Amino acid sequence: MNVSRIALVTGVAASSVLLLSGTAFAHVSVQPQGEAAKGGYATVNFKVPNERDNASTVKLEVSLPADHPMASAMPQPIPGWKAVVTKSKLAKPLEVHGKKITEAPSKITWTADGGKIGPGEFQQFPVSLGRLPEDADQLVFKAIQTYSNKEVVRWIEEAKEGAAEPESPAPVLKLSAAAEDEHGAAATGASAKDAKDAKNAGHDEDMKSEAASDSDSDTTARILGIVGILVGVAGVAFGVLAGRRRSA
């Protein structure tokens, strides 16, 4: 293969990579900061790229999954953007920390307030979510992107297993396993018990040491007392003998 053919093949391959990359990563997506564990809380980033050369993104609407409602959705403030959380009544109340929640966040809307996402740029919109469901492996967030020229792009199509990725896929958040399972809880309980036993053992040792110290002190005091008595007796005897000698 000559140099010109190598260059041609390389160029075609590179173009294909760029085209595939653009197709795979140009849509609105969601990724967790760290992990998004089932049953816990997580901070996630909605990543919004601008796909137009002659317009800027000025609005983003994200619908939270109605089939797995969450009691909390708190967007992080972003300079140049205004965030509004819309709540809706729940058909079935949620119970969080012993309290019943009758409404939950259903949508978050970011509107440009001096800011924008220009051509060739992207913006991340962080949100704290929770509690995440324990009976789901992923959450689907349907998003609507609005441009400054009034164009609206709906990222709402859900991918089907075994099928090709849809043209306008909805952002999907993959959930990881719960932070603690039954084995983890048991291990934690065992560790706590071991720590308690160790603490009690240490306390017992301190009590024994203190008792031994008190015993030593008592023994020393007794010895000193006996020595004092003997010295006193010896002094009396010496006095008596000295008196007799003087008399003689």
mmCIF file of C-alpha atoms in Angstrom:
data_model
loop_
_atom_site.group_PDB
_atom_site.id
_atom_site.type_symbol
_atom_site.label_atom_id
_atom_site.label_comp_id
_atom_site.label_asym_id
_atom_site.label_seq_id
_atom_site.Cartn_x
_atom_site.Cartn_y
_atom_site.Cartn_z
ATOM 1 C CA MET A 1 0.000 0.000 0.000
ATOM 2 C CA ASN A 2 1.497 3.332 -1.052
ATOM 3 C CA VAL A 3 1.591 6.541 0.983
ATOM 4 C CA SER A 4 -1.430 8.136 -0.786
ATOM 5 C CA ARG A 5 -3.634 5.127 -0.018
ATOM 6 C CA ILE A 6 -2.524 5.107 3.626
ATOM 7 C CA ALA A 7 -3.387 8.812 3.907
ATOM 8 C CA LEU A 8 -6.788 8.226 2.260
ATOM 9 C CA VAL A 9 -7.683 5.325 4.583
ATOM 10 C CA THR A 10 -6.518 7.280 7.609
ATOM 11 C CA GLY A 11 -8.571 10.301 6.600
ATOM 12 C CA VAL A 12 -11.728 8.228 6.079
ATOM 13 C CA ALA A 13 -11.246 6.507 9.442
ATOM 14 C CA ALA A 14 -10.730 9.818 11.223
ATOM 15 C CA SER A 15 -13.822 11.305 9.568
ATOM 16 C CA SER A 16 -15.871 8.295 10.630
ATOM 17 C CA VAL A 17 -14.694 8.671 14.235
ATOM 18 C CA LEU A 18 -15.616 12.345 14.251
ATOM 19 C CA LEU A 19 -19.042 11.651 12.778
ATOM 20 C CA LEU A 20 -19.740 8.853 15.241
ATOM 21 C CA SER A 21 -18.495 10.965 18.138
ATOM 22 C CA GLY A 22 -20.769 13.818 17.110
ATOM 23 C CA THR A 23 -23.749 11.473 16.885
ATOM 24 C CA ALA A 24 -23.024 9.836 20.254
ATOM 25 C CA PHE A 25 -22.194 12.866 22.356
ATOM 26 C CA ALA A 26 -24.099 15.802 20.841
ATOM 27 C CA HIS A 27 -27.312 15.210 22.796
ATOM 28 C CA VAL A 28 -28.314 16.271 26.314
ATOM 29 C CA SER A 29 -27.016 13.735 28.862
ATOM 30 C CA VAL A 30 -26.855 13.165 32.612
ATOM 31 C CA GLN A 31 -23.940 11.845 34.679
ATOM 32 C CA PRO A 32 -23.500 11.510 38.456
ATOM 33 C CA GLN A 33 -20.733 13.205 40.411
ATOM 34 C CA GLY A 34 -19.246 10.068 41.930
ATOM 35 C CA GLU A 35 -21.941 7.398 42.312
ATOM 36 C CA ALA A 36 -25.726 7.374 42.165
ATOM 37 C CA ALA A 37 -26.496 4.516 44.552
ATOM 38 C CA LYS A 38 -29.949 3.024 44.958
ATOM 39 C CA GLY A 39 -31.753 4.337 48.022
ATOM 40 C CA GLY A 40 -29.301 7.201 48.519
ATOM 41 C CA TYR A 41 -28.741 10.804 47.479
ATOM 42 C CA ALA A 42 -26.613 11.947 44.557
ATOM 43 C CA THR A 43 -25.492 15.062 42.723
ATOM 44 C CA VAL A 44 -25.878 14.746 38.968
ATOM 45 C CA ASN A 45 -24.871 16.971 36.044
ATOM 46 C CA PHE A 46 -27.137 17.587 33.073
ATOM 47 C CA LYS A 47 -24.720 18.293 30.230
ATOM 48 C CA VAL A 48 -26.161 20.472 27.455
ATOM 49 C CA PRO A 49 -24.132 21.004 24.255
ATOM 50 C CA ASN A 50 -25.061 23.675 21.709
ATOM 51 C CA GLU A 51 -25.596 22.054 18.296
ATOM 52 C CA ARG A 52 -26.359 25.159 16.256
ATOM 53 C CA ASP A 53 -23.902 27.498 14.519
ATOM 54 C CA ASN A 54 -26.298 30.456 14.334
ATOM 55 C CA ALA A 55 -28.130 30.300 17.698
ATOM 56 C CA SER A 56 -27.504 29.931 21.434
ATOM 57 C CA THR A 57 -29.248 27.707 23.966
ATOM 58 C CA VAL A 58 -31.328 29.885 26.296
ATOM 59 C CA LYS A 59 -33.582 27.401 28.102
ATOM 60 C CA LEU A 60 -33.551 23.828 29.428
ATOM 61 C CA GLU A 61 -36.482 21.901 30.886
ATOM 62 C CA VAL A 62 -35.891 18.546 32.582
ATOM 63 C CA SER A 63 -38.810 16.344 33.649
ATOM 64 C CA LEU A 64 -38.172 14.102 36.653
ATOM 65 C CA PRO A 65 -39.398 10.500 36.361
ATOM 66 C CA ALA A 66 -43.027 10.248 37.489
ATOM 67 C CA ASP A 67 -42.818 6.466 37.986
ATOM 68 C CA HIS A 68 -40.042 6.918 40.580
ATOM 69 C CA PRO A 69 -40.735 10.251 42.323
ATOM 70 C CA MET A 70 -38.079 11.774 44.573
ATOM 71 C CA ALA A 71 -38.749 13.989 47.570
ATOM 72 C CA SER A 72 -35.844 16.351 46.894
ATOM 73 C CA ALA A 73 -34.412 18.105 43.825
ATOM 74 C CA MET A 74 -32.124 21.057 44.519
ATOM 75 C CA PRO A 75 -30.384 22.758 41.565
ATOM 76 C CA GLN A 76 -27.006 24.374 42.179
ATOM 77 C CA PRO A 77 -27.004 28.130 41.404
ATOM 78 C CA ILE A 78 -25.338 28.964 38.078
ATOM 79 C CA PRO A 79 -24.341 32.537 37.220
ATOM 80 C CA GLY A 80 -26.454 33.870 34.340
ATOM 81 C CA TRP A 81 -29.211 31.251 34.762
ATOM 82 C CA LYS A 82 -32.433 31.141 36.766
ATOM 83 C CA ALA A 83 -33.671 27.759 38.015
ATOM 84 C CA VAL A 84 -37.274 26.974 38.977
ATOM 85 C CA VAL A 85 -38.421 23.662 40.504
ATOM 86 C CA THR A 86 -42.033 22.658 39.792
ATOM 87 C CA LYS A 87 -43.794 20.282 42.201
ATOM 88 C CA SER A 88 -46.792 18.037 41.570
ATOM 89 C CA LYS A 89 -49.218 16.119 43.776
ATOM 90 C CA LEU A 90 -48.416 12.453 44.242
ATOM 91 C CA ALA A 91 -50.981 9.719 43.639
ATOM 92 C CA LYS A 92 -49.255 7.742 46.390
ATOM 93 C CA PRO A 93 -47.509 9.672 49.208
ATOM 94 C CA LEU A 94 -43.839 9.033 49.882
ATOM 95 C CA GLU A 95 -42.492 8.287 53.351
ATOM 96 C CA VAL A 96 -39.126 9.925 54.072
ATOM 97 C CA HIS A 97 -37.541 9.897 57.535
ATOM 98 C CA GLY A 98 -40.904 8.987 59.066
ATOM 99 C CA LYS A 99 -42.765 11.816 57.331
ATOM 100 C CA LYS A 100 -45.330 11.513 54.543
ATOM 101 C CA ILE A 101 -44.619 13.578 51.416
ATOM 102 C CA THR A 102 -47.743 14.368 49.351
ATOM 103 C CA GLU A 103 -45.996 16.313 46.560
ATOM 104 C CA ALA A 104 -42.645 15.933 44.857
ATOM 105 C CA PRO A 105 -40.500 17.778 42.288
ATOM 106 C CA SER A 106 -41.669 16.977 38.764
ATOM 107 C CA LYS A 107 -39.708 19.415 36.592
ATOM 108 C CA ILE A 108 -36.708 21.762 36.712
ATOM 109 C CA THR A 109 -36.518 24.702 34.310
ATOM 110 C CA TRP A 110 -33.361 26.714 33.684
ATOM 111 C CA THR A 111 -33.824 30.008 31.841
ATOM 112 C CA ALA A 112 -30.997 32.250 30.644
ATOM 113 C CA ASP A 113 -30.777 35.371 32.790
ATOM 114 C CA GLY A 114 -27.806 37.076 31.206
ATOM 115 C CA GLY A 115 -26.169 33.774 30.311
ATOM 116 C CA LYS A 116 -26.331 31.470 27.295
ATOM 117 C CA ILE A 117 -24.719 28.431 25.694
ATOM 118 C CA GLY A 118 -23.104 29.697 22.512
ATOM 119 C CA PRO A 119 -22.155 27.780 19.354
ATOM 120 C CA GLY A 120 -19.392 25.266 20.046
ATOM 121 C CA GLU A 121 -19.988 25.451 23.814
ATOM 122 C CA PHE A 122 -21.678 23.338 26.466
ATOM 123 C CA GLN A 123 -22.999 23.925 29.977
ATOM 124 C CA GLN A 124 -23.464 21.624 32.956
ATOM 125 C CA PHE A 125 -26.444 22.012 35.290
ATOM 126 C CA PRO A 126 -25.785 20.293 38.674
ATOM 127 C CA VAL A 127 -28.713 19.006 40.745
ATOM 128 C CA SER A 128 -28.872 17.209 44.091
ATOM 129 C CA LEU A 129 -31.459 14.398 43.924
ATOM 130 C CA GLY A 130 -32.868 11.953 46.461
ATOM 131 C CA ARG A 131 -33.819 9.625 47.657
ATOM 132 C CA LEU A 132 -33.106 7.531 44.610
ATOM 133 C CA PRO A 133 -35.368 4.486 44.164
ATOM 134 C CA GLU A 134 -34.233 1.096 45.398
ATOM 135 C CA ASP A 135 -36.264 -0.870 42.838
ATOM 136 C CA ALA A 136 -34.840 0.602 39.604
ATOM 137 C CA ASP A 137 -31.583 0.239 37.689
ATOM 138 C CA GLN A 138 -31.886 3.535 35.848
ATOM 139 C CA LEU A 139 -33.882 6.764 35.681
ATOM 140 C CA VAL A 140 -35.028 8.486 32.500
ATOM 141 C CA PHE A 141 -35.122 12.296 32.425
ATOM 142 C CA LYS A 142 -36.893 13.800 29.420
ATOM 143 C CA ALA A 143 -35.398 17.161 28.411
ATOM 144 C CA ILE A 144 -36.419 20.046 26.165
ATOM 145 C CA GLN A 145 -33.758 22.410 24.794
ATOM 146 C CA THR A 146 -34.752 25.847 23.470
ATOM 147 C CA TYR A 147 -32.568 28.042 21.240
ATOM 148 C CA SER A 148 -32.464 31.804 20.869
ATOM 149 C CA ASN A 149 -34.063 31.535 17.393
ATOM 150 C CA LYS A 150 -37.150 29.858 19.017
ATOM 151 C CA GLU A 151 -36.137 26.385 17.814
ATOM 152 C CA VAL A 152 -37.079 23.634 20.261
ATOM 153 C CA VAL A 153 -35.388 20.219 20.430
ATOM 154 C CA ARG A 154 -37.119 17.496 22.454
ATOM 155 C CA TRP A 155 -34.772 14.932 23.989
ATOM 156 C CA ILE A 156 -37.588 12.604 25.029
ATOM 157 C CA GLU A 157 -37.191 9.322 23.142
ATOM 158 C CA GLU A 158 -36.502 6.295 25.310
ATOM 159 C CA ALA A 159 -34.054 3.723 24.015
ATOM 160 C CA LYS A 160 -35.385 0.187 23.541
ATOM 161 C CA GLU A 161 -33.327 -2.900 24.332
ATOM 162 C CA GLY A 162 -31.719 -4.344 21.218
ATOM 163 C CA ALA A 163 -32.678 -1.354 19.078
ATOM 164 C CA ALA A 164 -30.496 1.421 17.703
ATOM 165 C CA GLU A 165 -30.178 4.641 19.668
ATOM 166 C CA PRO A 166 -33.061 7.000 18.847
ATOM 167 C CA GLU A 167 -32.425 10.267 17.066
ATOM 168 C CA SER A 168 -33.335 12.388 20.115
ATOM 169 C CA PRO A 169 -32.633 10.146 23.133
ATOM 170 C CA ALA A 170 -33.712 11.145 26.619
ATOM 171 C CA PRO A 171 -30.951 11.453 29.258
ATOM 172 C CA VAL A 172 -30.573 8.233 31.287
ATOM 173 C CA LEU A 173 -29.018 7.989 34.760
ATOM 174 C CA LYS A 174 -27.581 4.572 35.620
ATOM 175 C CA LEU A 175 -27.967 3.600 39.287
ATOM 176 C CA SER A 176 -25.310 1.627 41.148
ATOM 177 C CA ALA A 177 -25.865 -0.956 43.892
ATOM 178 C CA ALA A 178 -26.900 0.244 47.322
ATOM 179 C CA ALA A 179 -24.041 1.468 49.496
ATOM 180 C CA GLU A 180 -24.729 -1.108 52.243
ATOM 181 C CA ASP A 181 -26.246 -4.551 51.858
ATOM 182 C CA GLU A 182 -27.220 -7.038 54.526
ATOM 183 C CA HIS A 183 -23.677 -8.361 54.761
ATOM 184 C CA GLY A 184 -22.324 -4.858 55.108
ATOM 185 C CA ALA A 185 -24.832 -4.090 57.853
ATOM 186 C CA ALA A 186 -23.902 -7.301 59.659
ATOM 187 C CA ALA A 187 -20.228 -6.488 59.386
ATOM 188 C CA THR A 188 -20.892 -3.003 60.724
ATOM 189 C CA GLY A 189 -22.829 -4.478 63.639
ATOM 190 C CA ALA A 190 -20.000 -6.916 64.356
ATOM 191 C CA SER A 191 -17.453 -4.126 64.250
ATOM 192 C CA ALA A 192 -19.506 -2.061 66.667
ATOM 193 C CA LYS A 193 -19.799 -5.057 69.011
ATOM 194 C CA ASP A 194 -16.053 -5.694 68.804
ATOM 195 C CA ALA A 195 -15.362 -2.046 69.567
ATOM 196 C CA LYS A 196 -17.727 -2.170 72.544
ATOM 197 C CA ASP A 197 -16.125 -5.388 73.844
ATOM 198 C CA ALA A 198 -12.671 -3.864 73.435
ATOM 199 C CA LYS A 199 -13.766 -0.764 75.308
ATOM 200 C CA ASN A 200 -15.256 -2.876 78.132
ATOM 201 C CA ALA A 201 -12.096 -4.991 78.260
ATOM 202 C CA GLY A 202 -9.987 -1.860 78.524
ATOM 203 C CA HIS A 203 -12.246 -0.561 81.283
ATOM 204 C CA ASP A 204 -11.874 -3.843 83.187
ATOM 205 C CA GLU A 205 -8.094 -3.657 82.839
ATOM 206 C CA ASP A 206 -8.127 -0.100 84.184
ATOM 207 C CA MET A 207 -10.245 -1.228 87.135
ATOM 208 C CA LYS A 208 -7.817 -4.076 87.850
ATOM 209 C CA SER A 209 -4.823 -1.740 87.630
ATOM 210 C CA GLU A 210 -6.527 0.753 89.931
ATOM 211 C CA ALA A 211 -7.404 -2.002 92.416
ATOM 212 C CA ALA A 212 -3.815 -3.283 92.344
ATOM 213 C CA SER A 213 -2.533 0.252 92.917
ATOM 214 C CA ASP A 214 -4.883 0.718 95.874
ATOM 215 C CA SER A 215 -3.734 -2.627 97.314
ATOM 216 C CA ASP A 216 -0.067 -1.620 97.016
ATOM 217 C CA SER A 217 -0.816 1.687 98.726
ATOM 218 C CA ASP A 218 -2.567 -0.078 101.612
ATOM 219 C CA THR A 219 0.366 -2.493 102.053
ATOM 220 C CA THR A 220 2.872 0.375 102.093
ATOM 221 C CA ALA A 221 0.823 2.269 104.648
ATOM 222 C CA ARG A 222 0.629 -0.773 106.908
ATOM 223 C CA ILE A 223 4.386 -1.343 106.727
ATOM 224 C CA LEU A 224 5.095 2.299 107.551
ATOM 225 C CA GLY A 225 2.667 2.098 110.466
ATOM 226 C CA ILE A 226 4.407 -0.961 111.900
ATOM 227 C CA VAL A 227 7.824 0.648 111.474
ATOM 228 C CA GLY A 228 6.559 3.736 113.315
ATOM 229 C CA ILE A 229 5.306 1.640 116.201
ATOM 230 C CA LEU A 230 8.624 -0.212 116.476
ATOM 231 C CA VAL A 231 10.537 3.063 116.427
ATOM 232 C CA GLY A 232 8.267 4.391 119.173
ATOM 233 C CA VAL A 233 8.766 1.297 121.339
ATOM 234 C CA ALA A 234 12.533 1.479 120.826
ATOM 235 C CA GLY A 235 12.515 5.126 121.857
ATOM 236 C CA VAL A 236 10.609 4.376 125.087
ATOM 237 C CA ALA A 237 12.961 1.513 125.934
ATOM 238 C CA PHE A 238 15.977 3.729 125.303
ATOM 239 C CA GLY A 239 14.527 6.379 127.626
ATOM 240 C CA VAL A 240 13.923 3.910 130.424
ATOM 241 C CA LEU A 241 17.440 2.528 130.205
ATOM 242 C CA ALA A 242 18.931 6.011 130.169
ATOM 243 C CA GLY A 243 16.969 6.875 133.356
ATOM 244 C CA ARG A 244 18.218 3.814 135.175
ATOM 245 C CA ARG A 245 21.835 4.612 134.337
ATOM 246 C CA ARG A 246 21.529 8.121 135.753
ATOM 247 C CA SER A 247 19.993 6.788 138.932
ATOM 248 C CA ALA A 248 22.858 4.372 139.363
#
